[in-house]
Amino acid sequence: MEKILLSVLNMSLTASYLIVFIMFLRLPLKRAPKVISYLLWGFVAFRLICPFAFESTFSFMPANITSVSHDFVSQQNLQINNGSIGNPAVTRIFFSSSVDASVNSVPLYIQIGSYIWILGIIAMVIYSIVSFLTIKRHLQSAEYIECNIYETTNLRTPFVLGVFRPRIYIPAGLMKEEKRYIICHEETHIHRFDHIIKPFAFLVLSIHWFNPLVWIAFVLMSNDMELSCDEKVIKVMGEDIKKAYSASLLSFALGKRILNGSPLAFGEGHIKARIKNILDYKTPALWVIVVTIVCFVVLGIGLLSDPKQEVSVLDEQIIPEELQFVRTDSITPTGSQKNEIGGGTQGLSSTEDSTSHEIIHFLNEEIRVIVSLSGDDAQLAEDVIMNYMIKSAAWPGIDLQTLDECYLLRVTYSDGTITDYYAYLLNGNAVMQMGMNGRYSRIDNDLYENLVKLVQNSTETDESLVRPINITENAERSNLDVYITNAVYTANTMHYNNGDLASEAHTVLKIVENDNMVTVYVMVLYLEFKYSDNGFSESGGSHMPVAITFEKNDFGGYTLREYWMPQDGSQYTSSIKQKFPSDIYNDALDTQKYIITHIQSCYERAIEYYKCDVVEEIGGLIETIASSPAHMSNPQAYIQEHKTEYRKLIYYGNHTLRYCFALFEQGGQTGLEGQIMASACRDILGKAEDIVPLANTGQDWYEAFRESAIDLKQQYGDAYLKKNQPGCWLLMQMLDITVN
């Protein structure tokens, strides 16, 4: 019921714009036949009962009418309860089972609103029935005259009553001539099916009873209905009856009326406006009628259609709604944020009742391996920590980034609290430091050696305990780029430990060198993945602009000196503006500019690592998107209904392109799935390769794209295509087309 209410709210919101539009439009239409104004209200009725409309470039409807999303119900319960401000550009992301539970619940005020809405509809229906029965009781003494015409003495105004067998009731004592045009007026109502239209309009009003503009529209529609009938009578019987007709209406206005508030009856109201319209009425010239009809058709197209637009789900916030955002890093006195984790830092929520342990091995500022501990190994970790805790002497901690090698022992407690202990050798002695800024104490050398052997043995004997970090030095990458990747892993793995594969993607915005110091301003995406029987999924990560400062060493390498991240909340923008050069400030704020490419890169690495065959999943995603809403004709409506599935199609990048290109090559993709595939291909290809205008079907789009790709290959060659049109290059490789 809540979803039905939200659909009604959306229709009411759209129709409200149309009502206001028609109210202003009626002003210049004063001289036009009133039947035009009457028919315009049919457009409002369409918008009030139909949740969809066809698209047209001639639409008069605004493209940005705010709508109430069906996701609104779930989004209201998606709350952050971690003591930090969740900024999607600079925060940590992870899946939580508690989020799913809250998303499926419906806010209390939505439920209450639904009940109030239903009660309002019931009240309107009861009022209509009671009014109808009251009128029927007053008309029991009516006398049959002829056909469907009845006369009664306790009636002062004529009207039509009934839907399936409408009857005309007129007051007794009318003159013969007066009776003739009064009956003509009421018969016009019946011939135009007004006796059905008005009850239907009242039913629509009952559904949208909460919208005052709909009430106004109902009143104005009823008024236009009567005025257009008056004009019809004058047109049929001649303009010489205008004075007598007006006099009759005036006499009805002075007489005492019975209750006729039922929507199934037509009381002759708005007497003053009707008399004025009758006296001013003149039969319109032929050209006026033609112009009016043309204007009506144009208005029909403009008011019944939605603006044609290229709305992509990718224009919205990229970070999916199902993700929560958390921040665990601390802020240094200078205002920048570094990768620091101290004791008691709140981290990932744990669904287990026991404490978990991990060892992260750092070697030359790179993460070499992560080992999960259990059983005797976990007990060894507890023994090392206890040996550290019982020491009475402690000294200020050192800068851990100056160490060649250290072991991070991470403990995650059942309440989600994470505490980090760093074990390393200092002047030949084994020591442990709590957090990056904590104090260190001596620990037994034997315990430290057992910890080192534990990591070595785990790496050699049980690869399932080891989580590799995807640090691949590619010959095509620069030396600095490799160090950037290592810095990203070093900084982020200290914060995220919920996945079994880490991956990163980055775009360098600017490099500033000062003597032997190099600062790289870069947009970074860090993602961790988990694998299950259903495939892999994101388990944590962040996307933000960072400033990484290195110091050049004598061996042509770089030593990490600072990994700067923006501040949270209201300080986010100002901290970037203060840290980043002015010429890349806007690029640093525009995270959406890089997110798709970055996510596709990380997903590609996950597919390679897990050796996933995503063909079947891509087919399932397309099928799911095309499944609902079945009553809609616009492909974008299906995409909006399945945003998560559509985003995943885009994230699969070239895999989705290969799948879609293969189906298009088989031909016949002229239906909804073809349009969805074409939309996904266009979003993956991006604006640079969107070289084909809109087509009627997905198959038509592909045929045009294929032809354009072949032309580009023949004109510019393979090297150009591979560098500037990678989507076209991919298609040419699939088709194995050579230049003639």
Short mmCIF file of N, CA, C and O in Angstrom, two decimals, residues 170-286:
data_model
loop_
_atom_site.label_atom_id
_atom_site.label_comp_id
_atom_site.label_asym_id
_atom_site.label_seq_id
_atom_site.Cartn_x
_atom_site.Cartn_y
_atom_site.Cartn_z
N ILE A 170 -36.54 17.98 -14.33
CA ILE A 170 -36.76 19.42 -14.53
C ILE A 170 -37.82 19.90 -13.56
O ILE A 170 -38.70 19.12 -13.13
N PRO A 171 -37.77 21.18 -13.19
CA PRO A 171 -38.80 21.72 -12.29
C PRO A 171 -40.16 21.77 -13.00
O PRO A 171 -40.25 21.95 -14.22
N ALA A 172 -41.19 21.65 -12.23
CA ALA A 172 -42.55 21.78 -12.78
C ALA A 172 -42.86 23.24 -13.06
O ALA A 172 -42.32 24.15 -12.41
N GLY A 173 -43.72 23.48 -14.03
CA GLY A 173 -44.18 24.83 -14.31
C GLY A 173 -43.36 25.58 -15.33
O GLY A 173 -43.55 26.80 -15.48
N LEU A 174 -42.44 24.93 -16.03
CA LEU A 174 -41.65 25.62 -17.05
C LEU A 174 -42.50 25.86 -18.30
O LEU A 174 -43.36 25.04 -18.67
N MET A 175 -42.25 27.01 -18.94
CA MET A 175 -42.93 27.30 -20.20
C MET A 175 -42.42 26.33 -21.28
O MET A 175 -41.32 25.79 -21.18
N LYS A 176 -43.24 26.10 -22.31
CA LYS A 176 -42.92 25.12 -23.35
C LYS A 176 -41.59 25.45 -24.02
O LYS A 176 -40.74 24.57 -24.21
N GLU A 177 -41.38 26.73 -24.42
CA GLU A 177 -40.14 27.12 -25.08
C GLU A 177 -38.95 26.99 -24.13
O GLU A 177 -37.87 26.53 -24.51
N GLU A 178 -39.19 27.41 -22.89
CA GLU A 178 -38.13 27.32 -21.89
C GLU A 178 -37.75 25.87 -21.64
O GLU A 178 -36.57 25.52 -21.52
N LYS A 179 -38.78 25.02 -21.58
CA LYS A 179 -38.53 23.60 -21.35
C LYS A 179 -37.71 23.00 -22.49
O LYS A 179 -36.86 22.13 -22.28
N ARG A 180 -37.94 23.49 -23.72
CA ARG A 180 -37.27 22.94 -24.89
C ARG A 180 -35.75 23.12 -24.82
O ARG A 180 -34.98 22.19 -25.06
N TYR A 181 -35.29 24.34 -24.53
CA TYR A 181 -33.83 24.51 -24.50
C TYR A 181 -33.19 24.04 -23.21
O TYR A 181 -32.00 23.74 -23.15
N ILE A 182 -33.98 23.93 -22.13
CA ILE A 182 -33.43 23.34 -20.90
C ILE A 182 -33.18 21.85 -21.11
O ILE A 182 -32.13 21.31 -20.74
N ILE A 183 -34.18 21.18 -21.74
CA ILE A 183 -34.00 19.75 -22.03
C ILE A 183 -32.87 19.54 -23.02
O ILE A 183 -32.09 18.58 -22.92
N CYS A 184 -32.75 20.45 -24.00
CA CYS A 184 -31.63 20.37 -24.95
C CYS A 184 -30.29 20.42 -24.24
O CYS A 184 -29.35 19.70 -24.59
N HIS A 185 -30.21 21.29 -23.23
CA HIS A 185 -28.96 21.40 -22.45
C HIS A 185 -28.64 20.08 -21.75
O HIS A 185 -27.50 19.59 -21.81
N GLU A 186 -29.64 19.49 -21.10
CA GLU A 186 -29.40 18.26 -20.34
C GLU A 186 -29.12 17.09 -21.29
O GLU A 186 -28.30 16.22 -20.97
N GLU A 187 -29.79 17.04 -22.43
CA GLU A 187 -29.51 15.97 -23.39
C GLU A 187 -28.11 16.09 -23.97
O GLU A 187 -27.48 15.08 -24.31
N THR A 188 -27.61 17.31 -24.09
CA THR A 188 -26.22 17.50 -24.53
C THR A 188 -25.25 16.85 -23.55
O THR A 188 -24.26 16.23 -23.94
N HIS A 189 -25.54 17.02 -22.25
CA HIS A 189 -24.72 16.34 -21.23
C HIS A 189 -24.68 14.84 -21.48
O HIS A 189 -23.61 14.21 -21.43
N ILE A 190 -25.86 14.26 -21.74
CA ILE A 190 -25.94 12.80 -21.92
C ILE A 190 -25.24 12.38 -23.20
O ILE A 190 -24.49 11.39 -23.22
N HIS A 191 -25.46 13.11 -24.29
CA HIS A 191 -24.84 12.75 -25.56
C HIS A 191 -23.32 12.82 -25.50
O HIS A 191 -22.62 12.07 -26.20
N ARG A 192 -22.79 13.72 -24.67
CA ARG A 192 -21.34 13.85 -24.53
C ARG A 192 -20.78 12.94 -23.43
O ARG A 192 -19.61 13.00 -23.10
N PHE A 193 -21.67 12.13 -22.83
CA PHE A 193 -21.28 11.22 -21.74
C PHE A 193 -20.79 11.97 -20.51
O PHE A 193 -19.98 11.43 -19.73
N ASP A 194 -21.28 13.19 -20.31
CA ASP A 194 -20.90 13.93 -19.10
C ASP A 194 -21.40 13.23 -17.85
O ASP A 194 -20.80 13.38 -16.77
N HIS A 195 -22.51 12.48 -17.96
CA HIS A 195 -23.05 11.77 -16.79
C HIS A 195 -22.11 10.64 -16.35
O HIS A 195 -22.23 10.13 -15.24
N ILE A 196 -21.17 10.26 -17.23
CA ILE A 196 -20.14 9.27 -16.86
C ILE A 196 -18.83 9.98 -16.50
O ILE A 196 -18.13 9.58 -15.56
N ILE A 197 -18.53 11.03 -17.23
CA ILE A 197 -17.27 11.74 -17.02
C ILE A 197 -17.21 12.36 -15.63
O ILE A 197 -16.18 12.28 -14.95
N LYS A 198 -18.33 12.98 -15.19
CA LYS A 198 -18.26 13.66 -13.90
C LYS A 198 -18.11 12.70 -12.72
O LYS A 198 -17.28 12.95 -11.83
N PRO A 199 -18.83 11.57 -12.68
CA PRO A 199 -18.56 10.61 -11.60
C PRO A 199 -17.12 10.07 -11.65
O PRO A 199 -16.50 9.85 -10.61
N PHE A 200 -16.63 9.86 -12.87
CA PHE A 200 -15.24 9.41 -12.99
C PHE A 200 -14.28 10.47 -12.45
O PHE A 200 -13.30 10.15 -11.76
N ALA A 201 -14.55 11.74 -12.78
CA ALA A 201 -13.71 12.82 -12.27
C ALA A 201 -13.77 12.88 -10.75
O ALA A 201 -12.75 13.14 -10.08
N PHE A 202 -14.96 12.61 -10.19
CA PHE A 202 -15.07 12.62 -8.73
C PHE A 202 -14.29 11.45 -8.12
O PHE A 202 -13.71 11.59 -7.04
N LEU A 203 -14.27 10.31 -8.81
CA LEU A 203 -13.49 9.17 -8.33
C LEU A 203 -12.00 9.51 -8.31
O LEU A 203 -11.29 9.19 -7.36
N VAL A 204 -11.53 10.18 -9.38
CA VAL A 204 -10.13 10.62 -9.42
C VAL A 204 -9.86 11.61 -8.30
O VAL A 204 -8.81 11.56 -7.63
N LEU A 205 -10.81 12.52 -8.08
CA LEU A 205 -10.68 13.49 -6.98
C LEU A 205 -10.60 12.77 -5.64
O LEU A 205 -9.83 13.17 -4.75
N SER A 206 -11.37 11.70 -5.49
CA SER A 206 -11.35 10.94 -4.24
C SER A 206 -9.98 10.33 -3.97
O SER A 206 -9.53 10.24 -2.84
N ILE A 207 -9.30 9.89 -5.05
CA ILE A 207 -7.96 9.31 -4.89
C ILE A 207 -6.95 10.39 -4.54
O ILE A 207 -6.03 10.16 -3.74
N HIS A 208 -7.11 11.58 -5.10
CA HIS A 208 -6.16 12.67 -4.87
C HIS A 208 -6.78 13.75 -3.98
O HIS A 208 -6.49 14.94 -4.14
N TRP A 209 -7.57 13.33 -3.00
CA TRP A 209 -8.30 14.29 -2.16
C TRP A 209 -7.37 15.21 -1.37
O TRP A 209 -7.76 16.30 -0.96
N PHE A 210 -6.14 14.79 -1.16
CA PHE A 210 -5.18 15.56 -0.36
C PHE A 210 -4.57 16.74 -1.12
O PHE A 210 -3.92 17.59 -0.53
N ASN A 211 -4.79 16.80 -2.43
CA ASN A 211 -4.17 17.83 -3.27
C ASN A 211 -5.18 18.94 -3.55
O ASN A 211 -6.15 18.73 -4.28
N PRO A 212 -5.01 20.13 -3.00
CA PRO A 212 -5.98 21.22 -3.21
C PRO A 212 -6.10 21.63 -4.68
O PRO A 212 -7.16 22.09 -5.11
N LEU A 213 -5.01 21.47 -5.45
CA LEU A 213 -5.09 21.83 -6.86
C LEU A 213 -6.04 20.91 -7.63
O LEU A 213 -6.68 21.33 -8.60
N VAL A 214 -6.15 19.66 -7.21
CA VAL A 214 -7.08 18.74 -7.86
C VAL A 214 -8.52 19.16 -7.57
O VAL A 214 -9.40 19.06 -8.43
N TRP A 215 -8.80 19.65 -6.36
CA TRP A 215 -10.12 20.18 -6.03
C TRP A 215 -10.45 21.38 -6.94
O TRP A 215 -11.57 21.49 -7.47
N ILE A 216 -9.48 22.25 -7.11
CA ILE A 216 -9.69 23.42 -7.98
C ILE A 216 -9.97 22.96 -9.41
O ILE A 216 -10.86 23.49 -10.08
N ALA A 217 -9.20 21.98 -9.86
CA ALA A 217 -9.40 21.47 -11.22
C ALA A 217 -10.79 20.88 -11.38
O ALA A 217 -11.44 21.05 -12.44
N PHE A 218 -11.28 20.17 -10.36
CA PHE A 218 -12.61 19.58 -10.43
C PHE A 218 -13.69 20.65 -10.56
O PHE A 218 -14.63 20.53 -11.37
N VAL A 219 -13.56 21.72 -9.80
CA VAL A 219 -14.53 22.82 -9.86
C VAL A 219 -14.48 23.50 -11.23
O VAL A 219 -15.52 23.77 -11.85
N LEU A 220 -13.28 23.81 -11.71
CA LEU A 220 -13.15 24.48 -13.00
C LEU A 220 -13.62 23.58 -14.15
O LEU A 220 -14.22 24.06 -15.11
N MET A 221 -13.36 22.28 -14.05
CA MET A 221 -13.84 21.36 -15.07
C MET A 221 -15.36 21.33 -15.12
O MET A 221 -15.97 21.35 -16.20
N SER A 222 -16.00 21.31 -13.94
CA SER A 222 -17.46 21.33 -13.88
C SER A 222 -18.02 22.61 -14.48
O SER A 222 -19.02 22.59 -15.21
N ASN A 223 -17.35 23.72 -14.21
CA ASN A 223 -17.78 25.00 -14.77
C ASN A 223 -17.65 25.01 -16.29
O ASN A 223 -18.57 25.42 -17.01
N ASP A 224 -16.51 24.54 -16.80
CA ASP A 224 -16.31 24.49 -18.26
C ASP A 224 -17.29 23.53 -18.93
O ASP A 224 -17.70 23.74 -20.07
N MET A 225 -17.65 22.47 -18.22
CA MET A 225 -18.64 21.52 -18.74
C MET A 225 -19.97 22.21 -18.99
O MET A 225 -20.60 22.05 -20.06
N GLU A 226 -20.43 23.01 -18.01
CA GLU A 226 -21.71 23.71 -18.16
C GLU A 226 -21.64 24.80 -19.22
O GLU A 226 -22.57 24.96 -20.03
N LEU A 227 -20.55 25.55 -19.25
CA LEU A 227 -20.43 26.62 -20.24
C LEU A 227 -20.43 26.07 -21.66
O LEU A 227 -21.04 26.65 -22.58
N SER A 228 -19.72 24.94 -21.87
CA SER A 228 -19.67 24.36 -23.21
C SER A 228 -21.03 23.82 -23.63
O SER A 228 -21.40 23.87 -24.81
N CYS A 229 -21.82 23.30 -22.66
CA CYS A 229 -23.17 22.84 -22.97
C CYS A 229 -24.07 24.02 -23.35
O CYS A 229 -24.90 23.92 -24.26
N ASP A 230 -23.93 25.13 -22.63
CA ASP A 230 -24.71 26.33 -22.97
C ASP A 230 -24.42 26.77 -24.40
O ASP A 230 -25.33 27.12 -25.16
N GLU A 231 -23.15 26.77 -24.76
CA GLU A 231 -22.78 27.18 -26.12
C GLU A 231 -23.35 26.22 -27.16
O GLU A 231 -23.76 26.65 -28.25
N LYS A 232 -23.40 24.94 -26.83
CA LYS A 232 -23.97 23.96 -27.75
C LYS A 232 -25.45 24.22 -27.97
O LYS A 232 -25.97 24.14 -29.11
N VAL A 233 -26.18 24.56 -26.91
CA VAL A 233 -27.61 24.86 -27.00
C VAL A 233 -27.85 26.06 -27.91
O VAL A 233 -28.73 26.06 -28.78
N ILE A 234 -27.06 27.11 -27.71
CA ILE A 234 -27.21 28.32 -28.52
C ILE A 234 -26.88 28.02 -29.98
O ILE A 234 -27.54 28.52 -30.90
N LYS A 235 -25.86 27.20 -30.20
CA LYS A 235 -25.49 26.86 -31.57
C LYS A 235 -26.60 26.08 -32.26
O LYS A 235 -26.87 26.26 -33.45
N VAL A 236 -27.29 25.18 -31.53
CA VAL A 236 -28.34 24.35 -32.11
C VAL A 236 -29.64 25.13 -32.30
O VAL A 236 -30.30 25.03 -33.34
N MET A 237 -29.99 25.94 -31.30
CA MET A 237 -31.31 26.58 -31.30
C MET A 237 -31.27 28.03 -31.77
O MET A 237 -32.32 28.67 -31.92
N GLY A 238 -30.10 28.59 -31.97
CA GLY A 238 -30.00 29.95 -32.48
C GLY A 238 -29.70 30.96 -31.39
O GLY A 238 -30.07 30.78 -30.22
N GLU A 239 -29.06 32.06 -31.79
CA GLU A 239 -28.64 33.07 -30.82
C GLU A 239 -29.80 33.92 -30.31
O GLU A 239 -29.64 34.67 -29.34
N ASP A 240 -30.99 33.82 -30.91
CA ASP A 240 -32.12 34.63 -30.47
C ASP A 240 -32.70 34.16 -29.14
O ASP A 240 -33.57 34.82 -28.57
N ILE A 241 -32.25 32.99 -28.63
CA ILE A 241 -32.77 32.51 -27.35
C ILE A 241 -31.88 32.94 -26.18
O ILE A 241 -32.15 32.56 -25.04
N LYS A 242 -30.81 33.67 -26.45
CA LYS A 242 -29.84 33.99 -25.40
C LYS A 242 -30.47 34.69 -24.22
O LYS A 242 -30.22 34.35 -23.06
N LYS A 243 -31.33 35.69 -24.48
CA LYS A 243 -31.94 36.44 -23.37
C LYS A 243 -32.90 35.57 -22.57
O LYS A 243 -32.89 35.58 -21.33
N ALA A 244 -33.75 34.83 -23.28
CA ALA A 244 -34.70 33.97 -22.58
C ALA A 244 -33.98 32.87 -21.80
O ALA A 244 -34.36 32.53 -20.67
N TYR A 245 -32.97 32.32 -22.41
CA TYR A 245 -32.17 31.28 -21.76
C TYR A 245 -31.52 31.83 -20.49
O TYR A 245 -31.55 31.20 -19.42
N SER A 246 -30.94 33.02 -20.58
CA SER A 246 -30.30 33.64 -19.42
C SER A 246 -31.31 33.93 -18.33
O SER A 246 -31.04 33.77 -17.13
N ALA A 247 -32.52 34.37 -18.72
CA ALA A 247 -33.56 34.65 -17.73
C ALA A 247 -33.95 33.40 -16.98
O ALA A 247 -34.20 33.42 -15.76
N SER A 248 -34.03 32.26 -17.69
CA SER A 248 -34.36 31.00 -17.03
C SER A 248 -33.29 30.62 -16.00
O SER A 248 -33.60 30.19 -14.88
N LEU A 249 -32.03 30.77 -16.39
CA LEU A 249 -30.94 30.46 -15.46
C LEU A 249 -31.02 31.33 -14.22
O LEU A 249 -30.78 30.89 -13.09
N LEU A 250 -31.36 32.60 -14.43
CA LEU A 250 -31.46 33.52 -13.30
C LEU A 250 -32.59 33.11 -12.37
O LEU A 250 -32.45 33.18 -11.14
N SER A 251 -33.70 32.66 -12.94
CA SER A 251 -34.82 32.21 -12.10
C SER A 251 -34.44 30.98 -11.30
O SER A 251 -34.86 30.82 -10.15
N PHE A 252 -33.64 30.09 -11.89
CA PHE A 252 -33.18 28.92 -11.15
C PHE A 252 -32.29 29.35 -9.97
O PHE A 252 -32.35 28.77 -8.89
N ALA A 253 -31.47 30.38 -10.20
CA ALA A 253 -30.57 30.85 -9.15
C ALA A 253 -31.33 31.45 -7.99
O ALA A 253 -30.90 31.35 -6.83
N LEU A 254 -32.48 32.07 -8.26
CA LEU A 254 -33.26 32.71 -7.19
C LEU A 254 -34.12 31.71 -6.44
O LEU A 254 -34.58 31.98 -5.33
N GLY A 255 -34.36 30.54 -7.06
CA GLY A 255 -35.20 29.54 -6.43
C GLY A 255 -34.45 28.77 -5.36
O GLY A 255 -33.24 28.79 -5.26
N LYS A 256 -35.19 28.06 -4.53
CA LYS A 256 -34.60 27.26 -3.46
C LYS A 256 -34.19 25.90 -3.99
O LYS A 256 -34.98 25.20 -4.61
N ARG A 257 -32.96 25.51 -3.76
CA ARG A 257 -32.46 24.24 -4.28
C ARG A 257 -32.57 23.14 -3.24
O ARG A 257 -32.51 23.40 -2.04
N ILE A 258 -32.71 21.92 -3.72
CA ILE A 258 -32.55 20.77 -2.85
C ILE A 258 -31.07 20.39 -2.83
O ILE A 258 -30.27 20.90 -3.63
N LEU A 259 -30.73 19.47 -1.95
CA LEU A 259 -29.34 19.01 -1.88
C LEU A 259 -29.00 18.23 -3.14
O LEU A 259 -29.67 17.28 -3.50
N ASN A 260 -27.99 18.68 -3.86
CA ASN A 260 -27.59 17.95 -5.07
C ASN A 260 -26.08 17.87 -5.17
O ASN A 260 -25.52 18.04 -6.22
N GLY A 261 -25.43 17.57 -4.06
CA GLY A 261 -23.97 17.52 -4.05
C GLY A 261 -23.39 16.23 -4.56
O GLY A 261 -22.19 16.07 -4.59
N SER A 262 -24.24 15.28 -4.97
CA SER A 262 -23.70 14.03 -5.46
C SER A 262 -23.00 14.21 -6.79
O SER A 262 -23.49 14.94 -7.65
N PRO A 263 -21.88 13.55 -7.00
CA PRO A 263 -21.19 13.64 -8.30
C PRO A 263 -21.97 12.95 -9.41
O PRO A 263 -21.62 13.06 -10.57
N LEU A 264 -23.00 12.19 -9.06
CA LEU A 264 -23.82 11.53 -10.07
C LEU A 264 -24.93 12.43 -10.59
O LEU A 264 -25.72 12.02 -11.43
N ALA A 265 -25.01 13.65 -10.07
CA ALA A 265 -26.04 14.58 -10.51
C ALA A 265 -25.40 15.85 -11.03
O ALA A 265 -24.30 16.22 -10.63
N PHE A 266 -26.10 16.57 -11.94
CA PHE A 266 -25.59 17.80 -12.53
C PHE A 266 -26.45 18.96 -12.08
O PHE A 266 -27.49 19.25 -12.67
N GLY A 267 -26.08 19.63 -11.00
CA GLY A 267 -26.78 20.86 -10.63
C GLY A 267 -26.31 22.00 -11.51
O GLY A 267 -25.16 22.05 -11.93
N GLU A 268 -27.18 22.92 -11.83
CA GLU A 268 -26.83 24.00 -12.74
C GLU A 268 -26.24 25.15 -11.96
O GLU A 268 -26.93 26.11 -11.63
N GLY A 269 -24.97 25.04 -11.59
CA GLY A 269 -24.31 26.06 -10.80
C GLY A 269 -23.61 27.10 -11.65
O GLY A 269 -23.74 27.14 -12.86
N HIS A 270 -22.84 28.00 -10.98
CA HIS A 270 -22.05 29.03 -11.65
C HIS A 270 -22.93 29.91 -12.54
O HIS A 270 -22.60 30.18 -13.69
N ILE A 271 -24.08 30.30 -12.01
CA ILE A 271 -25.08 30.99 -12.82
C ILE A 271 -24.55 32.30 -13.39
O ILE A 271 -24.74 32.60 -14.58
N LYS A 272 -23.88 33.10 -12.57
CA LYS A 272 -23.40 34.40 -13.04
C LYS A 272 -22.45 34.24 -14.23
O LYS A 272 -22.59 34.95 -15.24
N ALA A 273 -21.50 33.33 -14.11
CA ALA A 273 -20.54 33.12 -15.19
C ALA A 273 -21.24 32.58 -16.44
O ALA A 273 -20.91 32.96 -17.57
N ARG A 274 -22.22 31.72 -16.24
CA ARG A 274 -22.93 31.14 -17.38
C ARG A 274 -23.74 32.19 -18.12
O ARG A 274 -23.77 32.21 -19.36
N ILE A 275 -24.44 33.03 -17.37
CA ILE A 275 -25.25 34.08 -18.01
C ILE A 275 -24.35 35.02 -18.81
O ILE A 275 -24.66 35.38 -19.96
N LYS A 276 -23.23 35.42 -18.22
CA LYS A 276 -22.31 36.32 -18.92
C LYS A 276 -21.77 35.66 -20.18
O LYS A 276 -21.66 36.29 -21.24
N ASN A 277 -21.43 34.37 -20.09
CA ASN A 277 -20.90 33.68 -21.25
C ASN A 277 -21.95 33.54 -22.35
O ASN A 277 -21.65 33.66 -23.54
N ILE A 278 -23.22 33.31 -21.96
CA ILE A 278 -24.30 33.17 -22.95
C ILE A 278 -24.52 34.48 -23.69
O ILE A 278 -24.64 34.52 -24.92
N LEU A 279 -24.57 35.58 -22.95
CA LEU A 279 -24.83 36.88 -23.57
C LEU A 279 -23.67 37.31 -24.47
O LEU A 279 -23.88 38.02 -25.46
N ASP A 280 -22.44 36.90 -24.11
CA ASP A 280 -21.27 37.31 -24.90
C ASP A 280 -20.97 36.35 -26.05
O ASP A 280 -20.12 36.64 -26.89
N TYR A 281 -21.65 35.23 -26.08
CA TYR A 281 -21.30 34.18 -27.04
C TYR A 281 -21.63 34.60 -28.47
O TYR A 281 -22.72 35.14 -28.75
N LYS A 282 -20.69 34.34 -29.37
CA LYS A 282 -20.88 34.52 -30.79
C LYS A 282 -20.31 33.30 -31.49
O LYS A 282 -19.26 32.79 -31.12
N THR A 283 -21.03 32.85 -32.51
CA THR A 283 -20.55 31.69 -33.25
C THR A 283 -19.18 31.98 -33.84
O THR A 283 -19.01 32.95 -34.58
N PRO A 284 -18.16 31.19 -33.49
CA PRO A 284 -16.79 31.48 -33.96
C PRO A 284 -16.66 31.28 -35.46
O PRO A 284 -17.34 30.44 -36.06
N ALA A 285 -15.76 32.08 -36.05
CA ALA A 285 -15.48 31.94 -37.47
C ALA A 285 -14.76 30.63 -37.74
O ALA A 285 -14.17 30.02 -36.84
N LEU A 286 -14.77 30.22 -38.99
CA LEU A 286 -14.15 28.94 -39.35
C LEU A 286 -12.67 28.92 -39.03
O LEU A 286 -12.14 27.93 -38.53
#
